[in-house]
Coordinates of C-alpha atoms in Angstrom, one line a residue:
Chain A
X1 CA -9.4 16.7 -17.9
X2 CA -6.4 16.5 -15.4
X3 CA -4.5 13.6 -14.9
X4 CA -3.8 12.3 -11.5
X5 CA -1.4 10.5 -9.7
X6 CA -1.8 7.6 -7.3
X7 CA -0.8 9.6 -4.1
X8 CA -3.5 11.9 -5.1
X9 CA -6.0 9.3 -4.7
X10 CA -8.4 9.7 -1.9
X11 CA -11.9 8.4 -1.4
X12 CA -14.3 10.9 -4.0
X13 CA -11.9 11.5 -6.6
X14 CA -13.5 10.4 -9.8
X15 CA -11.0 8.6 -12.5
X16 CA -11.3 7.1 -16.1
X17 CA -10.7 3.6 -15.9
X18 CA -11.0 1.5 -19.1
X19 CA -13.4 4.0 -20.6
X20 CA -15.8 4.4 -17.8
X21 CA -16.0 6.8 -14.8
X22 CA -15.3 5.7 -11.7
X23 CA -15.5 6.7 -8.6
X24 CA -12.9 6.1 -5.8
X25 CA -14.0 4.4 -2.4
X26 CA -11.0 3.1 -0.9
X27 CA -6.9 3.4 -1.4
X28 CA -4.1 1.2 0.3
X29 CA -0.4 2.0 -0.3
X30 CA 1.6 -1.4 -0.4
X31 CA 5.3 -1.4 -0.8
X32 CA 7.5 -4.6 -1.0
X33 CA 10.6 -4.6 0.7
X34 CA 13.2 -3.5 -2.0
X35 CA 10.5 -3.7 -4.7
X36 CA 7.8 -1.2 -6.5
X37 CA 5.3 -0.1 -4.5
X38 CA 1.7 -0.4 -5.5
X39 CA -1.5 0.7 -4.3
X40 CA -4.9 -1.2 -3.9
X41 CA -7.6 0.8 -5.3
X42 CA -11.4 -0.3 -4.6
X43 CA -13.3 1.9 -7.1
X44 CA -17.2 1.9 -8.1
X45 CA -17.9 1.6 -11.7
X46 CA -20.3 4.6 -12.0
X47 CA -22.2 3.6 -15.0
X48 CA -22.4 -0.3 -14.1
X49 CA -22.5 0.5 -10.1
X50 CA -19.9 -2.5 -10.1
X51 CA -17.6 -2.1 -7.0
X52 CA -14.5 -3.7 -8.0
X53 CA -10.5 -3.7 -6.9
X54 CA -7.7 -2.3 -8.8
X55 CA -4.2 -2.6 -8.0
X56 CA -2.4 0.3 -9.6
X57 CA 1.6 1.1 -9.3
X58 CA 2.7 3.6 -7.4
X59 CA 3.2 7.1 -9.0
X60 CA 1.3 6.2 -12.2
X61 CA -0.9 8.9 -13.6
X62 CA -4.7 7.9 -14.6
X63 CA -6.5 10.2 -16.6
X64 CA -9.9 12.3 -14.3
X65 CA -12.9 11.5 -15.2
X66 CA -15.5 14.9 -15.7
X67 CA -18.1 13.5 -13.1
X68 CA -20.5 16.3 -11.3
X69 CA -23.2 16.1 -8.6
X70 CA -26.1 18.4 -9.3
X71 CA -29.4 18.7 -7.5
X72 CA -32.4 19.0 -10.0
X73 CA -36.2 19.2 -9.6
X74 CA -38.4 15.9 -11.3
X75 CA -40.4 17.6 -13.9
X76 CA -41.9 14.4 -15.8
X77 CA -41.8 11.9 -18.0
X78 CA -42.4 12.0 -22.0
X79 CA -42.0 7.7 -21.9
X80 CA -38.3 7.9 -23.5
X81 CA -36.9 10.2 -20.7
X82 CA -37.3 11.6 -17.7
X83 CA -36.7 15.4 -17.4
X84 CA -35.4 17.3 -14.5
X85 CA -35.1 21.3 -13.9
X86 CA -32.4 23.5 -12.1
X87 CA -35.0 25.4 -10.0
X88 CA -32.3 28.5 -9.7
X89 CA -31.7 28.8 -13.8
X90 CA -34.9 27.0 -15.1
X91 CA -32.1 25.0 -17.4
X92 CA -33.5 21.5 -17.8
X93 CA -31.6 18.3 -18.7
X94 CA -33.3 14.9 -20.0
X95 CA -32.1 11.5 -18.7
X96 CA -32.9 7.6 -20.3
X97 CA -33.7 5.2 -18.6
X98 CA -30.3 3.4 -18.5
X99 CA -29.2 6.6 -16.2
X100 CA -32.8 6.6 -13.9
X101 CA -32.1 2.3 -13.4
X102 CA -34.1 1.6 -10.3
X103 CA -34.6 4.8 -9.1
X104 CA -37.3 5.4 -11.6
X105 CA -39.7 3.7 -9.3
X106 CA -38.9 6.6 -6.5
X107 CA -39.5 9.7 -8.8
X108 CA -41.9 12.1 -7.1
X109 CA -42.6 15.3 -9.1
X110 CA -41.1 18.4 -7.9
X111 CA -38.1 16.6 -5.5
X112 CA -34.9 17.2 -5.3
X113 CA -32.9 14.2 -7.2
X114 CA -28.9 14.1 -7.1
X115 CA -28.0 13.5 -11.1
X116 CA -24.5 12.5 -12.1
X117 CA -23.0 14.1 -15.1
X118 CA -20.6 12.4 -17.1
X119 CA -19.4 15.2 -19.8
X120 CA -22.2 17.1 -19.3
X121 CA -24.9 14.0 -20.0
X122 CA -26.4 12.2 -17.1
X123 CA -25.4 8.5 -16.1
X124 CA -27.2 8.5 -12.7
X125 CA -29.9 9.6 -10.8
X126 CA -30.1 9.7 -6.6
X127 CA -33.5 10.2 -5.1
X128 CA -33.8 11.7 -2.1
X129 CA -33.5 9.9 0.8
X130 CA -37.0 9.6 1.4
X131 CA -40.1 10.1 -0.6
X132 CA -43.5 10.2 -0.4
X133 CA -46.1 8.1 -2.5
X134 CA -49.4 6.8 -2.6
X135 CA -50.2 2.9 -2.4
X136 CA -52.4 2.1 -5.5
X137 CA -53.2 -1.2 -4.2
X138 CA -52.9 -3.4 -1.1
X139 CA -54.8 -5.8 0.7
X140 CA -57.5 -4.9 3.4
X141 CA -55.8 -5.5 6.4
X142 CA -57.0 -6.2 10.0
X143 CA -57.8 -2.9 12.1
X144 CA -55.9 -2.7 15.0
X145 CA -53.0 -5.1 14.2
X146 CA -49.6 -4.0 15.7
X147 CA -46.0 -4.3 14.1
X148 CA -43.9 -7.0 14.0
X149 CA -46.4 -9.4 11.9
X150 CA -44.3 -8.7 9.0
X151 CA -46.4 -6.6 7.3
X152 CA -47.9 -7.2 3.5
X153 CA -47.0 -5.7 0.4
X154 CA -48.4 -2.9 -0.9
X155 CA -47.7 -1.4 -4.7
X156 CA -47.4 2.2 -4.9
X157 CA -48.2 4.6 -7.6
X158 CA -45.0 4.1 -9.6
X159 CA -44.8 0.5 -9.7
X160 CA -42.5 0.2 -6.1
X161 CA -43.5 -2.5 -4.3
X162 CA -43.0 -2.3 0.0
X163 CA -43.9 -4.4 2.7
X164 CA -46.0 -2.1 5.0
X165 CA -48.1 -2.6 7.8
X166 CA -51.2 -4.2 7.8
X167 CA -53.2 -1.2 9.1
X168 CA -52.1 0.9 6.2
X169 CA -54.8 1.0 3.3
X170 CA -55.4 1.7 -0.2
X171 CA -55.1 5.4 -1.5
X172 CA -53.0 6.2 1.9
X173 CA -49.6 8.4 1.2
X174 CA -46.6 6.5 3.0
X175 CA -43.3 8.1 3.7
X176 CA -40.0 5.4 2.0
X177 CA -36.8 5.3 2.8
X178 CA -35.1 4.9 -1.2
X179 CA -31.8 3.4 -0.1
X180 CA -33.6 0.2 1.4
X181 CA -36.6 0.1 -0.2
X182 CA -38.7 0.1 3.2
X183 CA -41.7 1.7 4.6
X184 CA -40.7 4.2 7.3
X185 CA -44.0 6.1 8.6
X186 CA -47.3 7.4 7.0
X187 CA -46.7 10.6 5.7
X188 CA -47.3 14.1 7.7
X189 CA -50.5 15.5 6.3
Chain B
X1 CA -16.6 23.4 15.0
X2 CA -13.1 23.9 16.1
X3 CA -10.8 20.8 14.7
X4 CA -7.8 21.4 17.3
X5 CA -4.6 18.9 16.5
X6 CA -4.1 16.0 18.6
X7 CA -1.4 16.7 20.4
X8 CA -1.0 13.8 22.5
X9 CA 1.4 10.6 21.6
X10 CA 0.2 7.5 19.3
X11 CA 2.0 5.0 21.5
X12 CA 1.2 4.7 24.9
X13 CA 3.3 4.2 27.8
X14 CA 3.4 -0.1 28.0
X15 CA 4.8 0.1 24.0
X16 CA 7.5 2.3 26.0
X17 CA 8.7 0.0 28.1
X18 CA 8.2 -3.2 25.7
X19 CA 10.5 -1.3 23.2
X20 CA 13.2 -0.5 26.0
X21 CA 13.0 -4.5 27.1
X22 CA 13.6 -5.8 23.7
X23 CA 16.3 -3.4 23.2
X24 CA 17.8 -4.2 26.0
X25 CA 17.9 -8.3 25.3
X26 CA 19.1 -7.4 21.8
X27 CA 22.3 -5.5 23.1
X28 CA 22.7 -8.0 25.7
X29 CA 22.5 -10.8 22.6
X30 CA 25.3 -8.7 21.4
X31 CA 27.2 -8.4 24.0
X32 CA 27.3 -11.8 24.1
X33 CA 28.1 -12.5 21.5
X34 CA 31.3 -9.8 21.0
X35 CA 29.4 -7.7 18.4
X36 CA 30.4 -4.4 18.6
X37 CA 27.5 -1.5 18.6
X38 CA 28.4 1.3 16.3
X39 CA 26.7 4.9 15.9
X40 CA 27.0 6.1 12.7
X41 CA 25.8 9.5 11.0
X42 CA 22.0 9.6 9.6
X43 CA 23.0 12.6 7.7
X44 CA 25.2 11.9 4.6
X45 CA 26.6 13.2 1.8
X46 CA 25.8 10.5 -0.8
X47 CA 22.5 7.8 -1.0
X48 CA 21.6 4.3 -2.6
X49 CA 21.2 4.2 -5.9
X50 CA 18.6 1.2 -4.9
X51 CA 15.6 1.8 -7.7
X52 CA 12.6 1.8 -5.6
X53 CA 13.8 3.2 -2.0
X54 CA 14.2 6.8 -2.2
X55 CA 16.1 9.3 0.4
X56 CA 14.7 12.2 1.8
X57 CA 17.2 15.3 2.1
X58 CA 18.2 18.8 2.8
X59 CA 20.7 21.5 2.3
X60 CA 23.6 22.3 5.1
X61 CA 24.6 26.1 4.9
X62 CA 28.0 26.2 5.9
X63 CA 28.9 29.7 7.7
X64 CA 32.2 29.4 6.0
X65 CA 31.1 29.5 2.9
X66 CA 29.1 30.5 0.2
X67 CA 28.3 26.7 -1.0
X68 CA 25.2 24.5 0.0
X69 CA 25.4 21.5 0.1
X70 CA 22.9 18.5 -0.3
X71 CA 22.6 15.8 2.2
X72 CA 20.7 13.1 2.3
X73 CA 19.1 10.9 5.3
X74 CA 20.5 7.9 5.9
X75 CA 17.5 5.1 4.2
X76 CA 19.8 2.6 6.2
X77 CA 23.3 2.7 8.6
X78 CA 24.7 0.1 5.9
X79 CA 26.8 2.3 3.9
X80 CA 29.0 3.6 7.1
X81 CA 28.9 0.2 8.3
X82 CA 30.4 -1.2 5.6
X83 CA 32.7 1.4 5.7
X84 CA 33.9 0.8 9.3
X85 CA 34.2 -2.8 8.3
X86 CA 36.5 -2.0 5.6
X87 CA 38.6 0.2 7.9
X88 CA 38.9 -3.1 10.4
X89 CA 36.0 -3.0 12.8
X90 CA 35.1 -6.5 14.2
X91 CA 31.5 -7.2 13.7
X92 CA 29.1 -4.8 14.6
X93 CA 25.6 -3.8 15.3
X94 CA 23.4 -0.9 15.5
X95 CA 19.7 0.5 16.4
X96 CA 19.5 3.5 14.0
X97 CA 16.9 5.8 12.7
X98 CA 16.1 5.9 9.0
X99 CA 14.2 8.1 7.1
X100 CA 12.6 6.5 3.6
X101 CA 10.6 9.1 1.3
X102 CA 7.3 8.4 -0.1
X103 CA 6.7 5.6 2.1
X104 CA 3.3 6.2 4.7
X105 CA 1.4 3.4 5.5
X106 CA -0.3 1.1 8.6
X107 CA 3.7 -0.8 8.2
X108 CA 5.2 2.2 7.2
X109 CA 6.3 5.6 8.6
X110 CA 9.1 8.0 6.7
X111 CA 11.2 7.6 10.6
X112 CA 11.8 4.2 12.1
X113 CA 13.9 2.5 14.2
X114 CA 16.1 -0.4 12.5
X115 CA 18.4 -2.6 14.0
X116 CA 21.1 -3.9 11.3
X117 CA 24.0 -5.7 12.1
X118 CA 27.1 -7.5 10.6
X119 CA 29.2 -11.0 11.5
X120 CA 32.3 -11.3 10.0
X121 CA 33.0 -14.6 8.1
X122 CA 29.5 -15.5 8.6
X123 CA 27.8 -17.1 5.4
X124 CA 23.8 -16.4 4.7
X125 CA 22.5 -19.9 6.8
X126 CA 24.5 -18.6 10.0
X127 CA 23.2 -15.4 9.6
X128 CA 20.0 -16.6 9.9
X129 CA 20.5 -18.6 12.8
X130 CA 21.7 -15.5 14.5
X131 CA 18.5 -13.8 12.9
X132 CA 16.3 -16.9 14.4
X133 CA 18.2 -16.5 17.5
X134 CA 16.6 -13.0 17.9
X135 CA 13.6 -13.8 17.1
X136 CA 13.3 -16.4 19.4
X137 CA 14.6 -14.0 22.3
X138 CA 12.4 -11.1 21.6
X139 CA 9.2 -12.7 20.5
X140 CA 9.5 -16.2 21.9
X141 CA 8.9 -18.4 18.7
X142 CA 9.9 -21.5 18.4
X143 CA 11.6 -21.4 15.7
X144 CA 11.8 -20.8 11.8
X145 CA 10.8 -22.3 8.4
X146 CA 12.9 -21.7 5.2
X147 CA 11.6 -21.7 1.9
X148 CA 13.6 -20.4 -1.5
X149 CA 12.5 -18.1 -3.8
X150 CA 11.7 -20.7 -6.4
X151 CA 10.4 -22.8 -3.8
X152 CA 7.9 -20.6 -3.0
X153 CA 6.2 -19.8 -6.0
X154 CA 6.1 -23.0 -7.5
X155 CA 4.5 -24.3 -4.4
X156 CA 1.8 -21.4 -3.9
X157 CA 1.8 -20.2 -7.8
X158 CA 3.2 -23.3 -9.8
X159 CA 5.6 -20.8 -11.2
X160 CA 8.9 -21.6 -12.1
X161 CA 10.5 -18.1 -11.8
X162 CA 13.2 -18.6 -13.8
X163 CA 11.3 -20.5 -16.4
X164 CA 8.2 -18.5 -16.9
X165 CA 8.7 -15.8 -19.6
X166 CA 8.1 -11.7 -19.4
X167 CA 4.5 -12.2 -21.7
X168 CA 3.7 -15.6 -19.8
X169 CA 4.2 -13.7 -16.0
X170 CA 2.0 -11.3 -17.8
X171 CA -0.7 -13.4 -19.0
X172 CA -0.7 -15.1 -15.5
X173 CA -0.7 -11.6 -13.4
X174 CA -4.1 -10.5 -16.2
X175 CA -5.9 -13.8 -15.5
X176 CA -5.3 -13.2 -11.4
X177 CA -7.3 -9.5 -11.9
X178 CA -4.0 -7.4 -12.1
X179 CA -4.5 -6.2 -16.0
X180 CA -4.3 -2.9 -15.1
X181 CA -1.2 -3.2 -13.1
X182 CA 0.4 -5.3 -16.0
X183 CA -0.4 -2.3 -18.8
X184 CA 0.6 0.2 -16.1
X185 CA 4.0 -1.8 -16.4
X186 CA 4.3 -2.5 -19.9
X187 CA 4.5 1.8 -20.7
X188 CA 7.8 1.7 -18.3
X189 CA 11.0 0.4 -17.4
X190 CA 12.6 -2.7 -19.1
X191 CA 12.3 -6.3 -19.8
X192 CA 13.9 -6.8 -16.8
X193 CA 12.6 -4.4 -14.7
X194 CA 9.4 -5.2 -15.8
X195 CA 9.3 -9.0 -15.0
X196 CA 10.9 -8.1 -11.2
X197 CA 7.8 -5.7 -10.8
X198 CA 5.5 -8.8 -11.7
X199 CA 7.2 -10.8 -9.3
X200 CA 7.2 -8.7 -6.2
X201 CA 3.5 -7.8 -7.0
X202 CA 2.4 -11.8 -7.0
X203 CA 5.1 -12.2 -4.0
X204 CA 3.3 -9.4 -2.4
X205 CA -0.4 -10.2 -3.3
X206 CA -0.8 -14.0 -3.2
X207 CA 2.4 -15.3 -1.3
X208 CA 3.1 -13.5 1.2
X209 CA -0.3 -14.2 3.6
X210 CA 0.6 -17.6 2.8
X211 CA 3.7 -17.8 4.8
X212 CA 4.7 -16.8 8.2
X213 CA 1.5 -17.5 10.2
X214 CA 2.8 -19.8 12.4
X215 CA 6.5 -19.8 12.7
X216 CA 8.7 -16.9 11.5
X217 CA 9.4 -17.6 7.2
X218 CA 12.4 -17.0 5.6
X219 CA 12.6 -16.7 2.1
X220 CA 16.0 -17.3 0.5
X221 CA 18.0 -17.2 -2.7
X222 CA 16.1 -13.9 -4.7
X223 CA 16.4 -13.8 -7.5
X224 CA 19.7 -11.9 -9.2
X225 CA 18.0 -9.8 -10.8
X226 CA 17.1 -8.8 -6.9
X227 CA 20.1 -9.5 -5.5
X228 CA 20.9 -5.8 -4.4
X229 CA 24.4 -6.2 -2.5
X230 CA 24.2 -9.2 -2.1
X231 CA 27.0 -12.2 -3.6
X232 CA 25.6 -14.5 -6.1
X233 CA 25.6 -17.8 -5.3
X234 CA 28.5 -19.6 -6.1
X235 CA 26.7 -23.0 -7.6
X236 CA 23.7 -21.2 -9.5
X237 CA 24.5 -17.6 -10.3
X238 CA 20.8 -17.1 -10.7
X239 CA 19.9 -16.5 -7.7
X240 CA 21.4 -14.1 -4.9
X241 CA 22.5 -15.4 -1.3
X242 CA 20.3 -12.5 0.0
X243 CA 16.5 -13.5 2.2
X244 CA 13.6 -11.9 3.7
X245 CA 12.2 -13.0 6.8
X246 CA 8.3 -12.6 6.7
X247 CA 5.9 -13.2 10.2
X248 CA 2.6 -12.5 10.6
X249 CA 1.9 -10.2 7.2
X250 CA 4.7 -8.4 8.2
X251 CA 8.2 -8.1 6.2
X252 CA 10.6 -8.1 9.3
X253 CA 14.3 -8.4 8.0
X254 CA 16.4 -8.3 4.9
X255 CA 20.0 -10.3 4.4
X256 CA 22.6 -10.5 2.3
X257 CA 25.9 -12.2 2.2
X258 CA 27.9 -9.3 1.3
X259 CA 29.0 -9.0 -1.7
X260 CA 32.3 -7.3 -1.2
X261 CA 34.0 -6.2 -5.1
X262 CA 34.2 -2.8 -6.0
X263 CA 33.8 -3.5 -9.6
X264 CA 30.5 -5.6 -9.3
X265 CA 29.3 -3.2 -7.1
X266 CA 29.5 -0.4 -9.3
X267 CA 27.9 -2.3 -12.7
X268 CA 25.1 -3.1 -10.0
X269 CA 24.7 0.9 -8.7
X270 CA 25.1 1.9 -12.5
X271 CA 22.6 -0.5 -13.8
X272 CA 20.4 0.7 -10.7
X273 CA 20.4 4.1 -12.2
X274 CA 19.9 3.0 -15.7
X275 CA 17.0 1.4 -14.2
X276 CA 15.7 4.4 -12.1
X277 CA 15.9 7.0 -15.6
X278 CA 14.0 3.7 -17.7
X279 CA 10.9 4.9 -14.7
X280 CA 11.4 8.3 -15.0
X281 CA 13.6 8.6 -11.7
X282 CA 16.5 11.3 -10.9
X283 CA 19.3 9.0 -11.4
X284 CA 22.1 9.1 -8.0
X285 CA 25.5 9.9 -8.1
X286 CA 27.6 6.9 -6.9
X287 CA 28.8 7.0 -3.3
X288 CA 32.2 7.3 -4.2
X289 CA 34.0 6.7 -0.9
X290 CA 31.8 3.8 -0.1
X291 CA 32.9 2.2 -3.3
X292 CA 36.7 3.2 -2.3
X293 CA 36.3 1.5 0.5
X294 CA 35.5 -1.5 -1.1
X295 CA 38.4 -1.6 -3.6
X296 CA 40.2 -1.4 -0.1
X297 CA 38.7 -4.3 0.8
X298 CA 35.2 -5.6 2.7
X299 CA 36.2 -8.8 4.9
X300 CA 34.1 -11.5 4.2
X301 CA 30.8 -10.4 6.0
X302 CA 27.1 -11.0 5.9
X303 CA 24.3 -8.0 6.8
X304 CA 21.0 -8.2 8.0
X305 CA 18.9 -4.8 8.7
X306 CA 15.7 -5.8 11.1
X307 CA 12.9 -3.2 11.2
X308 CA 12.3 -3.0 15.3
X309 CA 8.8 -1.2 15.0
X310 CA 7.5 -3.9 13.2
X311 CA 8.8 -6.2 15.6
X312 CA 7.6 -4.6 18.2
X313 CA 4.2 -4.6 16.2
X314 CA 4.0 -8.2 16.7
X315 CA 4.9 -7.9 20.1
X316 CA 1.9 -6.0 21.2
X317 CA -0.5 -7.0 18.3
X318 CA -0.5 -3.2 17.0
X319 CA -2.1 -2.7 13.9
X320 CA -0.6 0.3 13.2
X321 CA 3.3 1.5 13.4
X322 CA 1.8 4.7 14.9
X323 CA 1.2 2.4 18.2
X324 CA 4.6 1.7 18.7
X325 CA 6.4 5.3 18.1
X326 CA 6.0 8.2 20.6
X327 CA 4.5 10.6 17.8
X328 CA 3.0 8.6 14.3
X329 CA 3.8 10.9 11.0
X330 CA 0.1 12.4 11.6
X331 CA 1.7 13.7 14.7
X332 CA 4.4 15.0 14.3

């Protein structure tokens, strides 16, 4: 892998720092008067999803870290991993559950979910954006309640749990937004 | 989508005129005063051999001959100055452009305007009088606090700079979250080197927001290992009778009482280079007729070189140097 240098560090690249991959957020140059001029790096951790600053001299060289996007269809699960397909070449790729972390509870057969390579192996996995999923259990509510009572919480087939509203019953498919974990709609039948 | 350039300026027009104002009272102050304003070239023949300010240049094709020669912008007027101060100028000012490579940032931009000036037979604590004498006319402080070098990192650090050892700074800079910049520094440069890089990192990092809030602060006595033209002092050589003058998270000015011998001057340029090859730099051939000069003689003198965009950052509560010059690097 390439190395690169701290004026090639912009928000994306993808670096090796103390044997994980990271990925770049943020970069400041800071130069002291008659001194060495640094920068102040704020990277994410991509296997611990810590976010974390760096200060890094200027003009070192850090080593790039082989980190890909793909976009892969949810096939199943065999209990150990989870396997996805490329729906252009059929190849398929199995990740653990260390790599699926709290998106396991969003995985809806046949979507389209973002997984992060590291050397060719997985260490992340992005649902989409929103997914559809049926509520295996919630409590009756009251017909013809409105919003902004809060809601109750509902558990849905995977495990998720999300406050919806209290019209919304049992066995209904809801529409959730995965980055905040909240009901957004029923879903279009 | 079309993505057309943005043509227009970064400043607007009220910067203008807040830039011509404060010009104005400076070469008044100077006037004044008797100090002599001076226009010297920005394009030379020779650079600094400074180890972490780097020149830009270019090649002149002379129509005369065959030969191209390298030339370098000027990072600062001091070199001519000097020079006209060795040839018998009183003292002198100037507002000058400088160019510094590899130097882009919200305080910095590769052109900028710098006003440096010299006082003959001044020490360092009367050139900061005529430093806070500026500052009072131009921003309207009320005046300015003075700290050492020492002073200031045993007070904000409890570091005693020239107790604390290379693997000590190092231990102190891992525990404050800076391990990677400490192995980053380990794999270059020397001992020496390596302990100034520590330093201006912590002065950078955890003293400098510290100071300067209220009143304009001027650090003193660097160390002189840092001492870059400037004398040594005569009653502790460790420590340099240059300062810094820091307001508002901004590094304004840098002073030196001059240090004025040839000789000294050229073990400092040489060990400058040594320094620069130790972190993989081109080393610089020595300016030779500024050092000539010198064996000629500098009067007794001390510098100060004031960066007027930051100033005028201040001023007007810009964020950016881009707001106070007509056309920011993006822009030009």
């Amino acid at each position: 892998m390439a190395n690169f240098s701290t004026n090639e560090f912009k928000a994306g690249l993808k670096i090796m720092l103390d044997g994980e991959p990271c990925n770049i957020l943020e970069n400041e140059y800071v130069k002291p008067g008659k001194g060495q001029a640094f920068n102040r790096v704020k990277i994410r951790k991509l296997i611990s999803n810590k976010v974390l600053e760096k200060t890094f001299r200027s003009g070192e060289s850090v080593e790039g870290a082989d980190v890909l996007d793909i976009e892969l269809s949810y096939l199943y699960s065999d209990g150990e991993f989870w396997h996805f397909m490329n729906n252009e070449t059929f190849e398929q790729i199995a990740a653990d559950e260390k790599a699926l972390g709290d998106s396991i509870k969003w995985l809806v057969e046949n979507d389209l979910c973002t997984i992060t390579l590291w050397n060719g192996t997985p260490i992340s996995v992005t649902p989409p954006n929103f997914v559809e999923l049926e509520i295996a259990e919630t409590d009756p509510g009251l017909k013809g309640d409105t919003a902004g009572t809060g809601g109750k919480p509902a558990t849905l087939t995977t495990g998720a749990v999300v406050r919806v509203p209290l019209f919304v019953q049992t066995g209904e498919v809801i529409k959730v937004d995965t980055r905040s974990g909240e009901y957004a709609s029923r879903a279009q039948k | 989508m079309t993505d057309k350039p943005d043509w227009r300026p970064s400043a607007n027009i009220a910067n203008n005129k807040m830039k011509n104002e404060v010009l104005h009272q400076i070469r008044q102050y100077f006037e004044f005063h008797n100090v002599l304003e001076v226009d010297t070239p920005i394009l030379g023949r020779s650079t600094i051999t400074d180890v972490h300010l780097d020149a830009m240049s270019t090649v002149h094709t002379n129509p005369l001959s065959t030969q191209k020669t390298q030339m370098y912008l000027q990072t600062s007027p001091e070199y001519f100055m000097k020079r006209l101060l060795c040839s018998g100028y009183p003292s002198i000012f100037q507002i000058a452009k400088c160019f510094r490579d590899d130097e882009v940032g919200t305080h910095h931009n590769p052109e900028f305007t710098m006003l440096e000036w010299y006082r003959l037979d001044f020490a360092m604590e009367e050139l900061i009088h005529d430093v806070e004498s500026i500052l009072r006319l131009t921003l309207g402080v009320d005046g300015i606090e003075a700290l050492s070098y020492q002073e200031a990192f045993s007070k904000y650090l409890s570091i005693d700079v020239f107790g604390v050892s290379l693997l000590e700074l190092m231990e102190f800079c891992e525990q404050q979250g800076f391990e990677h910049y400490v192995n980053s520094v380990k794999q270059i440069g020397d001992d020496d080197s390596r302990k100034d890089m520590l330093l201006q990192l912590l002065f950078s990092e955890r003293i400098e927001a510290k100071i300067g809030n209220i009143l304009p602060t001027v650090i003193t006595h660097f160390p002189a290992s840092q001492a870059s033209l400037a004398k040594l002092n005569m009653a502790d050589s460790r420590v340099a009778q240059r300062f810094e003058v820091y307001y508002r998270g901004m590094e304004l000015a840098n002073g030196f009482e001059e240090l004025g011998c040839e000789r000294d001057l050229r073990t400092r340029f040489e060990r400058d280079n040594i320094q620069r090859s130790c972190l993989g730099k081109a080393t610089r051939d020595l300016d030779e007729k500024f050092l000539q000069a010198h064996s000629y003689g500098l009067p007794a003198c001390s510098g100060v070189a004031l960066g007027i965009d930051r100033l005028l950052m201040i001023k007007s509560g810009a964020s950016d140097i881009g707001e106070v010059q007509t056309f920011s690097y993006e822009r030009v």
